[in-house]
Amino acid sequence: MTANASGITAKDRMVVVGAGIAGLAAAARLAHEGLPVLLLDRQPAPGGKMRCLDSPAGPVDTGPTVLTMRAVFDELFAEMGERLDDHVTLVPQRILARHFWPDGSRLDLFDTETESAEAIDAFAGANAARQFRAFSARARTLFQGFEHPVMRAAAPSLPGLAAHVMRNPHLIRPMAPLSTLAGLLHSTFDDPRLAQLFGRYATYVGGSPYRVPGLLALIWQAEAAGVWVVQGGMHRLARALCDLAQARGAETRFDTHVERIERQGGRASAVILTDGTRIATSTVIFNGDPRALTTGALGPGCDAAAPQTLRAGRSLSAEVWAFAATPEGPELAHHNVFFSDDPKPEFDALEQGRLHPDPTLYICAQDRGLPGPLPAPERFEIIANAPPLDPAKPRHEEFDTCRTRTFQTLVRFGLSFDPIPGPEALTTPQGFDRLFPASLGSLYGQSPHGMTAAFQRPTARSPIPGLYLAGGGTHPGAGVPMATLSGRHAAAAILSDRTSTSTSLPTATLGGISTESATTAPAPSASSRS
């Protein structure tokens, strides 16, 4: 095997395709171990879905806005001998989110259960506050019970989870195994507004509260444990991780499009760029929607990488506005939700592939909740849920309809923006599909609907030797912390495989993440806001 001018052979080189948060986490971790890493991305800057658009007020995030589970990032930087706080400034939010309803009611949730319970007492009465405390206790129990055996496990299985629950029978009742999240919330809260509020957390993983399992009540605990704002925008976190990977020796190439992944002798052997350049390697980490591999978007040799992605439904997409303007109306926090009267018609429409005319809207007021005076104009991101694309039913982008649906809805709450943004500020499901090929515009990969959805996602080790997977479409699923964990899972799998001398791989640990895997197959399948 020949070496290049720097002495790196194809056997040594790690090629990471995609500089989203998962690809960055894997690249930095592998580079820290002294491995030669080449990181490629078709966009001009790192971040993947953590992207931004220019505005008169500076870069505006147009991707994830909520940073939770800070320990995931602290651990990642600590594994490389660094402190997260030395690379980005994180500002904790006392107000987790501010919620508005069409009847004029408003509710803030806070970073302590006591303050949130007091606010709910004032909002809906003492009984509602008691119900909230009981719900919070349930969410904590579920989060603590499933964080390590599911989220931090490299390849969780349904039999393994069943065994875990049998060893911990106190988890069975909080799981509400026969209930959807909406059903659990309906039986928990007398006030339908509170059921609507906590049901919205299903959209954090691209699902409907009427279809995801009650187990996903645990998402509330991830937020209740703390929400941080990255000063300067979420894209700063991606930039910091990219800088750290480069400091550890990783080579990065942006505006570089990988056309296909090549196989020889049954294993990954090279990536081919659109200009014809062939980069030989024995290890590829694909940080993109795994459906792209299965559809042949990266060549015919990788269609066996994640076959379940063609069988599974797709998670939600969104219409996303990112712009600068001067607001007028109700006082906003950093995170804000403007609810519709009744959530069921909207989720029914999304399930049927339609857009609802009166959607619930999330607004990130990106300059609020930070120290210092507010700038003028301010930066905003507005998100409305949308169905993924259906190849059998083409949907046309209709800017005027999108703008009316968003901004006329907000006018009914007394909120307006000057100026109202133009087409350059809007990303639709069609736009997301162009940005992230073969995703059908889905922002969260496979649908999280159904009790076994978490076990149907691809895992870090694909069935193709030398090809590893990372990103929100890979276990443990959607969200910035989950995608970061997937990158750490991929790095751990590679480090384990490089030291393995047989097909039965040893168990290793990486920052509390289990890397055990007896085979190279994905987890068993029974036929996972930003």
Coordinates of C-alpha atoms in Angstrom, one line a residue:
M1 CA 0.0 0.0 0.0
T2 CA 1.5 3.3 -1.1
A3 CA 1.7 6.4 1.1
N4 CA 1.1 10.0 0.1
A5 CA 3.6 12.8 0.5
S6 CA 2.9 13.1 4.3
G7 CA 3.4 9.3 4.8
I8 CA -0.3 8.6 5.3
T9 CA -1.6 5.4 3.8
A10 CA -5.1 4.6 2.8
K11 CA -5.2 2.1 5.7
D12 CA -4.5 4.9 8.2
R13 CA -6.7 7.6 6.9
M14 CA -10.1 8.3 8.4
V15 CA -12.5 10.2 6.0
V16 CA -15.5 11.9 7.5
V17 CA -18.2 12.8 5.0
G18 CA -20.2 15.7 6.5
A19 CA -19.3 18.4 9.0
G20 CA -22.5 18.4 11.1
I21 CA -22.1 18.2 14.8
A22 CA -21.8 14.4 14.7
G23 CA -19.1 14.4 12.1
L24 CA -17.2 17.1 13.9
A25 CA -17.4 15.2 17.2
A26 CA -16.1 12.0 15.6
A27 CA -13.4 13.9 13.7
A28 CA -12.1 15.8 16.7
R29 CA -12.1 12.6 18.9
L30 CA -10.2 10.5 16.3
A31 CA -7.7 13.3 15.6
H32 CA -7.1 13.6 19.3
E33 CA -6.1 9.9 19.3
G34 CA -3.4 10.8 16.7
L35 CA -5.2 9.3 13.7
P36 CA -5.1 11.1 10.4
V37 CA -8.5 12.5 9.7
L38 CA -9.9 14.2 6.6
L39 CA -13.2 16.0 7.0
L40 CA -15.2 16.8 3.9
D41 CA -18.3 18.9 3.5
R42 CA -20.2 20.3 0.5
Q43 CA -21.1 23.5 2.4
P44 CA -18.7 26.4 2.8
A45 CA -18.7 26.2 6.6
P46 CA -19.0 23.5 9.3
G47 CA -22.3 22.8 11.2
G48 CA -24.6 20.8 8.9
K49 CA -28.1 21.7 10.1
M50 CA -26.5 24.1 12.6
R51 CA -26.3 26.6 9.8
C52 CA -26.9 30.3 9.6
L53 CA -28.0 33.0 7.2
D54 CA -26.6 36.5 6.8
S55 CA -28.7 39.4 8.0
P56 CA -28.2 43.2 8.7
A57 CA -27.8 42.2 12.4
G58 CA -25.3 39.5 11.7
P59 CA -25.5 35.7 11.2
V60 CA -28.9 34.3 12.2
D61 CA -29.2 30.6 13.2
T62 CA -31.6 28.7 11.0
G63 CA -31.2 25.3 12.6
P64 CA -31.3 24.0 16.2
T65 CA -31.6 26.6 18.9
V66 CA -32.1 24.7 22.1
L67 CA -28.9 23.4 23.8
T68 CA -29.7 20.8 26.6
M69 CA -27.8 17.9 28.1
R70 CA -24.7 20.1 28.6
A71 CA -22.8 17.2 30.1
V72 CA -22.6 15.5 26.7
F73 CA -20.5 18.5 25.4
D74 CA -18.5 18.9 28.6
E75 CA -17.5 15.2 28.4
L76 CA -16.6 15.4 24.7
F77 CA -14.2 18.4 25.3
A78 CA -12.8 16.8 28.5
E79 CA -11.9 13.6 26.5
M80 CA -9.6 15.8 24.5
G81 CA -8.1 17.6 27.6
E82 CA -10.2 20.7 27.0
R83 CA -12.8 22.7 28.8
L84 CA -16.0 23.6 26.9
D85 CA -16.1 27.0 28.5
D86 CA -12.7 27.8 27.0
H87 CA -14.1 27.5 23.5
V88 CA -17.7 28.8 23.7
T89 CA -19.7 31.0 26.1
L90 CA -22.8 29.3 27.3
V91 CA -25.5 31.4 29.0
P92 CA -27.9 29.5 31.2
Q93 CA -31.6 30.5 30.7
R94 CA -33.7 31.1 33.8
I95 CA -36.8 31.2 31.6
L96 CA -36.7 27.9 29.7
A97 CA -39.5 29.0 27.4
R98 CA -42.4 31.5 27.3
H99 CA -45.8 30.1 26.0
F100 CA -48.7 32.0 24.6
W101 CA -52.3 30.9 23.8
P102 CA -54.9 32.5 21.6
D103 CA -57.1 33.2 24.6
G104 CA -54.5 35.6 25.9
S105 CA -53.1 33.3 28.6
R106 CA -49.3 33.1 29.0
L107 CA -47.0 30.8 31.0
D108 CA -43.3 30.8 31.6
L109 CA -41.4 27.7 32.6
F110 CA -38.3 28.1 34.7
D111 CA -35.0 26.4 35.4
T112 CA -36.2 25.2 38.8
E113 CA -39.2 23.0 39.4
T114 CA -40.3 25.2 42.3
E115 CA -40.6 28.3 40.2
S116 CA -42.3 26.4 37.3
A117 CA -44.8 24.9 39.8
E118 CA -45.6 28.3 41.2
A119 CA -46.1 29.7 37.7
I120 CA -48.4 26.9 36.9
D121 CA -50.3 27.4 40.1
A122 CA -50.9 31.0 39.1
F123 CA -51.8 30.0 35.6
A124 CA -54.1 27.0 36.2
G125 CA -54.5 26.5 39.9
A126 CA -53.0 24.4 42.7
N127 CA -54.2 21.1 41.3
A128 CA -52.4 21.8 38.0
A129 CA -49.2 22.5 40.0
R130 CA -49.5 19.2 41.8
Q131 CA -50.1 17.4 38.5
F132 CA -47.0 19.2 37.0
R133 CA -44.8 18.0 39.9
A134 CA -46.0 14.4 39.4
F135 CA -45.3 14.7 35.7
S136 CA -41.8 16.1 36.4
A137 CA -41.1 13.2 38.8
R138 CA -42.2 10.7 36.1
A139 CA -40.0 12.4 33.5
R140 CA -36.9 12.3 35.8
T141 CA -37.5 8.6 36.5
L142 CA -37.7 7.8 32.8
F143 CA -34.7 9.9 31.9
Q144 CA -32.5 8.4 34.6
G145 CA -33.8 4.9 33.8
F146 CA -33.1 5.0 30.0
E147 CA -30.2 7.4 29.5
H148 CA -27.5 4.8 29.8
P149 CA -29.1 1.7 28.5
V150 CA -30.6 3.5 25.4
M151 CA -29.1 6.9 24.6
R152 CA -25.5 6.1 25.7
A153 CA -25.5 2.5 24.5
A154 CA -23.9 2.0 21.1
A155 CA -26.5 -0.5 19.9
P156 CA -29.4 -1.0 22.2
S157 CA -31.8 -3.8 21.5
L158 CA -35.4 -4.4 22.3
P159 CA -34.6 -7.7 24.2
G160 CA -31.9 -5.8 26.2
L161 CA -34.3 -3.0 27.1
A162 CA -36.9 -5.6 28.2
A163 CA -34.4 -7.2 30.4
H164 CA -33.4 -3.8 31.8
V165 CA -37.0 -3.0 32.6
M166 CA -37.6 -6.4 34.3
R167 CA -34.6 -5.7 36.5
N168 CA -36.0 -2.3 37.3
P169 CA -39.8 -2.8 37.5
H170 CA -40.3 0.7 39.0
L171 CA -39.9 1.9 35.4
I172 CA -43.0 0.1 34.0
R173 CA -45.7 2.3 35.3
P174 CA -44.0 5.6 34.4
M175 CA -43.4 4.3 30.9
A176 CA -47.1 3.9 30.2
P177 CA -46.2 1.2 27.7
L178 CA -49.6 1.1 26.1
S179 CA -50.1 4.8 25.8
T180 CA -49.0 7.5 23.4
L181 CA -47.5 10.7 24.8
A182 CA -50.8 12.5 24.1
G183 CA -52.7 9.8 26.0
L184 CA -50.4 10.0 28.9
L185 CA -50.7 13.8 29.1
H186 CA -54.5 13.7 28.8
S187 CA -54.6 11.4 31.8
T188 CA -52.0 13.6 33.7
F189 CA -53.3 17.1 33.3
D190 CA -56.9 18.4 33.7
D191 CA -56.0 21.7 31.9
P192 CA -55.7 20.9 28.1
R193 CA -53.2 23.8 27.7
L194 CA -50.7 21.9 29.8
A195 CA -51.2 18.7 27.9
Q196 CA -50.7 20.7 24.7
L197 CA -47.5 22.3 26.0
F198 CA -45.8 19.1 27.1
G199 CA -47.1 17.3 24.0
R200 CA -45.1 19.7 21.8
Y201 CA -41.9 18.0 23.0
A202 CA -42.7 15.2 20.5
T203 CA -41.7 17.6 17.8
Y204 CA -38.2 17.9 19.2
V205 CA -37.7 14.4 17.6
G206 CA -39.9 15.1 14.6
G207 CA -43.0 13.3 15.8
S208 CA -46.6 13.8 16.8
P209 CA -47.7 13.5 20.4
Y210 CA -50.6 11.3 19.1
R211 CA -48.1 8.8 17.6
V212 CA -45.0 8.7 19.8
P213 CA -44.9 6.5 22.9
G214 CA -45.5 7.9 26.3
L215 CA -41.9 7.1 27.2
L216 CA -40.9 10.3 25.4
A217 CA -42.2 12.2 28.4
L218 CA -38.5 12.0 29.4
I219 CA -37.7 14.8 26.9
W220 CA -39.1 17.2 29.4
Q221 CA -36.4 16.2 31.9
A222 CA -33.7 17.0 29.4
E223 CA -35.0 20.6 29.2
A224 CA -35.9 20.9 32.9
A225 CA -32.3 20.0 33.7
G226 CA -31.1 23.2 32.0
V227 CA -31.2 25.2 28.8
W228 CA -28.2 27.2 27.5
V229 CA -27.7 29.7 24.8
V230 CA -24.5 29.7 22.9
Q231 CA -23.4 33.3 22.8
G232 CA -23.0 34.3 19.1
G233 CA -25.3 31.5 17.9
M234 CA -25.4 27.8 17.8
H235 CA -23.1 27.7 14.8
R236 CA -20.3 28.9 17.1
L237 CA -20.4 25.5 18.8
A238 CA -19.8 23.8 15.5
R239 CA -17.0 26.2 14.6
A240 CA -15.3 25.6 18.0
L241 CA -15.4 21.9 17.5
C242 CA -14.0 22.2 14.0
D243 CA -11.2 24.4 15.3
L244 CA -10.4 21.8 17.9
A245 CA -10.3 19.0 15.3
Q246 CA -7.9 21.1 13.2
A247 CA -5.7 21.9 16.2
R248 CA -5.5 18.1 16.8
G249 CA -4.3 17.6 13.2
A250 CA -7.5 17.0 11.2
E251 CA -7.5 18.3 7.7
T252 CA -10.8 20.0 6.6
R253 CA -12.0 20.7 3.1
F254 CA -15.2 22.7 2.6
D255 CA -17.1 23.3 -0.7
T256 CA -16.2 19.7 -1.4
H257 CA -18.9 17.4 -2.7
V258 CA -18.5 13.6 -2.3
E259 CA -20.2 12.0 -5.3
R260 CA -19.9 8.4 -4.1
I261 CA -18.3 6.0 -1.7
E262 CA -16.4 3.2 -3.3
R263 CA -16.2 -0.4 -2.1
Q264 CA -13.5 -3.0 -2.9
G265 CA -13.5 -6.5 -1.6
G266 CA -16.7 -5.9 0.2
R267 CA -15.5 -3.0 2.3
A268 CA -15.3 0.8 2.0
S269 CA -12.1 1.7 0.1
A270 CA -12.4 5.3 -1.2
V271 CA -14.5 8.4 -1.6
I272 CA -14.8 9.9 -5.1
L273 CA -15.4 13.7 -5.4
T274 CA -17.4 15.4 -8.1
D275 CA -14.2 16.6 -9.8
G276 CA -13.1 13.0 -10.1
T277 CA -10.6 13.0 -7.3
R278 CA -10.3 9.6 -5.6
I279 CA -9.3 9.6 -1.9
A280 CA -8.3 6.1 -0.8
T281 CA -9.2 5.1 2.7
S282 CA -10.2 2.1 4.7
T283 CA -12.5 4.0 7.1
V284 CA -15.4 6.3 6.2
I285 CA -17.8 8.0 8.6
F286 CA -20.9 9.1 6.8
N287 CA -22.5 12.1 8.7
G288 CA -25.6 12.5 6.6
D289 CA -29.1 11.1 6.3
P290 CA -28.5 7.3 6.1
R291 CA -31.3 7.1 3.6
A292 CA -29.0 8.7 1.0
L293 CA -26.8 5.6 1.2
T294 CA -29.7 3.2 0.8
T295 CA -31.2 5.1 -2.2
G296 CA -27.9 5.0 -4.0
A297 CA -27.3 8.7 -3.8
L298 CA -23.6 8.0 -3.0
G299 CA -23.2 5.2 -5.5
P300 CA -24.5 1.6 -5.9
G301 CA -22.1 0.0 -3.4
C302 CA -23.7 1.4 -0.2
D303 CA -27.3 0.5 -0.6
A304 CA -27.0 -2.2 2.1
A305 CA -25.8 0.3 4.7
A306 CA -29.2 1.1 6.2
P307 CA -32.0 -0.7 4.4
Q308 CA -34.5 0.0 7.2
T309 CA -34.5 3.7 6.1
L310 CA -36.5 2.8 3.0
R311 CA -39.1 0.9 5.1
A312 CA -39.5 3.4 7.9
G313 CA -41.6 6.6 7.7
R314 CA -40.0 10.0 7.8
S315 CA -40.0 12.5 10.6
L316 CA -41.3 16.0 10.4
S317 CA -39.9 18.8 8.3
A318 CA -40.4 22.5 8.9
E319 CA -40.8 25.9 7.4
V320 CA -38.0 28.0 8.9
W321 CA -37.6 31.8 8.8
A322 CA -34.2 33.4 9.8
F323 CA -34.1 37.2 9.6
A324 CA -33.5 40.5 11.4
A325 CA -36.3 42.9 12.3
T326 CA -37.8 45.1 15.0
P327 CA -40.6 43.4 16.9
E328 CA -43.7 45.0 18.3
G329 CA -46.1 43.3 20.6
P330 CA -45.8 41.0 23.6
E331 CA -42.5 40.8 25.5
L332 CA -40.4 37.8 24.2
A333 CA -38.0 35.5 26.0
H334 CA -35.2 33.7 24.1
H335 CA -37.5 30.7 23.5
N336 CA -41.2 31.3 22.8
V337 CA -44.1 29.2 21.6
F338 CA -47.3 30.5 20.2
F339 CA -49.9 27.8 20.4
S340 CA -52.9 27.1 18.2
D341 CA -56.4 26.6 19.8
D342 CA -56.3 22.9 19.4
P343 CA -53.3 20.8 18.5
K344 CA -55.1 17.8 17.1
P345 CA -56.2 19.3 13.7
E346 CA -52.6 20.5 13.0
F347 CA -51.1 17.1 13.8
D348 CA -53.8 15.4 11.8
A349 CA -53.0 17.6 8.8
L350 CA -49.2 16.9 9.1
E351 CA -50.0 13.1 9.3
Q352 CA -51.9 13.5 6.0
G353 CA -49.0 15.4 4.3
R354 CA -50.8 18.8 4.6
L355 CA -50.0 22.2 6.1
H356 CA -52.4 23.6 8.7
P357 CA -53.5 27.2 8.1
D358 CA -53.2 28.0 11.9
P359 CA -50.0 26.4 13.1
T360 CA -48.3 26.4 16.4
L361 CA -45.2 28.6 16.0
Y362 CA -41.8 28.6 17.8
I363 CA -39.8 31.8 17.9
C364 CA -36.2 32.1 18.9
A365 CA -35.4 35.7 19.8
Q366 CA -31.7 35.1 19.4
D367 CA -30.5 38.3 21.1
R368 CA -32.6 37.9 24.2
G369 CA -31.6 36.1 27.4
L370 CA -28.0 37.3 26.9
P371 CA -26.1 40.0 28.8
G372 CA -26.1 43.5 27.5
P373 CA -28.6 45.8 25.7
L374 CA -30.8 44.5 22.9
P375 CA -29.5 45.4 19.4
A376 CA -31.7 47.0 16.8
P377 CA -32.7 45.2 14.7
E378 CA -32.9 41.9 16.5
R379 CA -32.3 38.4 15.0
F380 CA -35.2 35.9 14.9
E381 CA -35.8 32.3 13.9
I382 CA -39.4 31.1 13.4
I383 CA -40.2 27.5 13.0
A384 CA -43.5 25.9 11.9
N385 CA -43.8 22.1 11.6
A386 CA -44.3 20.8 8.1
P387 CA -44.7 17.3 6.7
P388 CA -41.8 15.7 4.9
L389 CA -41.9 15.4 1.1
D390 CA -43.8 12.6 -0.5
P391 CA -42.2 11.6 -3.9
A392 CA -45.6 10.4 -5.1
K393 CA -47.3 13.8 -4.3
P394 CA -45.0 16.7 -5.3
R395 CA -45.6 19.9 -3.3
H396 CA -44.8 23.3 -4.7
E397 CA -43.1 26.0 -2.7
E398 CA -45.6 28.9 -2.2
F399 CA -43.8 31.8 -0.5
D400 CA -46.9 34.0 -0.1
T401 CA -48.8 31.2 1.5
C402 CA -45.9 30.5 3.9
R403 CA -45.6 34.1 4.8
T404 CA -49.3 34.5 5.4
R405 CA -49.6 31.4 7.5
T406 CA -46.7 32.5 9.8
F407 CA -47.0 36.2 10.2
Q408 CA -50.8 36.6 10.1
T409 CA -51.0 33.9 12.8
L410 CA -48.6 36.0 14.9
V411 CA -50.6 39.2 14.3
R412 CA -53.5 37.6 16.0
F413 CA -51.3 37.4 19.1
G414 CA -50.5 41.1 18.7
L415 CA -46.9 40.4 17.4
S416 CA -45.6 42.0 14.3
F417 CA -42.1 42.5 12.7
D418 CA -40.7 45.3 10.7
P419 CA -39.7 44.5 8.0
I420 CA -41.5 41.2 7.3
P421 CA -38.8 39.0 5.8
G422 CA -38.6 38.1 2.1
P423 CA -38.0 34.8 0.3
E424 CA -34.3 34.8 1.1
A425 CA -35.1 34.2 4.8
L426 CA -37.2 31.1 4.3
T427 CA -36.2 27.5 4.1
T428 CA -39.0 25.0 3.2
P429 CA -39.0 21.2 3.1
Q430 CA -37.9 21.4 -0.5
G431 CA -35.0 23.6 0.5
F432 CA -34.0 21.1 3.3
D433 CA -34.1 18.3 0.7
R434 CA -31.7 20.2 -1.5
L435 CA -29.4 20.9 1.4
F436 CA -29.5 17.4 2.7
P437 CA -29.9 15.0 -0.2
A438 CA -32.3 12.1 -0.1
S439 CA -33.7 13.3 3.2
L440 CA -37.1 14.2 1.7
G441 CA -36.8 17.4 3.7
S442 CA -37.1 15.4 7.0
L443 CA -35.1 17.2 9.7
Y444 CA -34.9 14.2 12.1
G445 CA -34.4 11.1 10.0
Q446 CA -36.7 8.2 10.6
S447 CA -40.1 8.7 12.2
P448 CA -40.1 8.3 16.0
H449 CA -43.6 6.9 15.9
G450 CA -44.2 3.6 17.6
M451 CA -42.8 1.9 20.7
T452 CA -40.0 0.2 18.8
A453 CA -38.9 3.2 16.7
A454 CA -35.7 3.8 18.8
F455 CA -34.5 0.3 17.9
Q456 CA -35.0 0.6 14.2
R457 CA -32.5 3.3 13.6
P458 CA -29.1 2.5 12.0
T459 CA -26.3 2.3 14.5
A460 CA -22.7 3.5 14.2
R461 CA -21.4 0.3 12.7
S462 CA -23.0 -0.3 9.3
P463 CA -23.2 -3.8 7.7
I464 CA -20.5 -2.6 5.3
P465 CA -17.0 -3.1 6.9
G466 CA -15.2 0.2 7.1
L467 CA -18.3 2.3 6.8
Y468 CA -19.6 4.0 9.9
L469 CA -22.6 6.2 10.4
A470 CA -23.2 9.3 12.5
G471 CA -25.8 12.0 12.7
G472 CA -29.4 12.7 13.7
G473 CA -30.7 9.9 11.5
T474 CA -28.5 7.4 13.4
H475 CA -28.9 6.1 16.9
P476 CA -29.6 7.6 19.4
G477 CA -31.6 10.0 17.1
A478 CA -32.5 13.6 16.7
G479 CA -31.3 16.7 18.6
V480 CA -27.9 18.3 19.0
P481 CA -27.0 16.2 22.1
M482 CA -28.2 13.0 20.5
A483 CA -26.3 13.7 17.2
T484 CA -23.2 14.5 19.3
L485 CA -23.5 11.1 21.1
S486 CA -23.8 9.4 17.7
G487 CA -20.5 10.9 16.6
R488 CA -18.9 9.7 19.9
H489 CA -20.4 6.3 19.3
A490 CA -18.8 6.2 15.8
A491 CA -15.4 7.3 17.1
A492 CA -15.5 4.7 19.9
A493 CA -16.5 1.9 17.4
I494 CA -13.6 2.8 15.2
L495 CA -11.1 2.9 18.0
S496 CA -12.4 -0.4 19.3
D497 CA -12.3 -2.0 15.8
R498 CA -8.8 -0.9 15.2
T499 CA -7.6 -2.9 18.2
S500 CA -9.8 -5.9 17.6
T501 CA -8.2 -9.1 16.4
S502 CA -11.4 -11.1 15.8
T503 CA -14.9 -10.6 14.6
S504 CA -16.1 -10.7 18.2
L505 CA -15.2 -7.2 19.3
P506 CA -14.2 -6.3 22.9
T507 CA -16.2 -4.0 25.1
A508 CA -14.7 -0.6 25.6
T509 CA -15.8 2.7 27.1
L510 CA -15.5 6.2 26.0
G511 CA -16.6 9.0 28.4
G512 CA -19.3 6.8 29.8
I513 CA -20.5 5.6 26.4
S514 CA -20.7 1.8 26.0
T515 CA -19.0 0.6 22.8
E516 CA -19.9 -3.1 23.1
S517 CA -20.8 -4.8 19.9
A518 CA -20.7 -8.5 19.2
T519 CA -21.3 -8.0 15.5
T520 CA -21.2 -5.4 12.8
A521 CA -25.0 -5.5 12.3
P522 CA -27.3 -2.7 13.3
A523 CA -29.6 -3.0 16.3
P524 CA -32.4 -5.5 15.9
S525 CA -35.5 -4.3 14.3
A526 CA -39.0 -5.3 15.2
S527 CA -40.2 -5.8 11.5
S528 CA -36.1 8.8 17.0
R529 CA -37.5 21.4 17.8
S530 CA -34.5 21.5 17.2

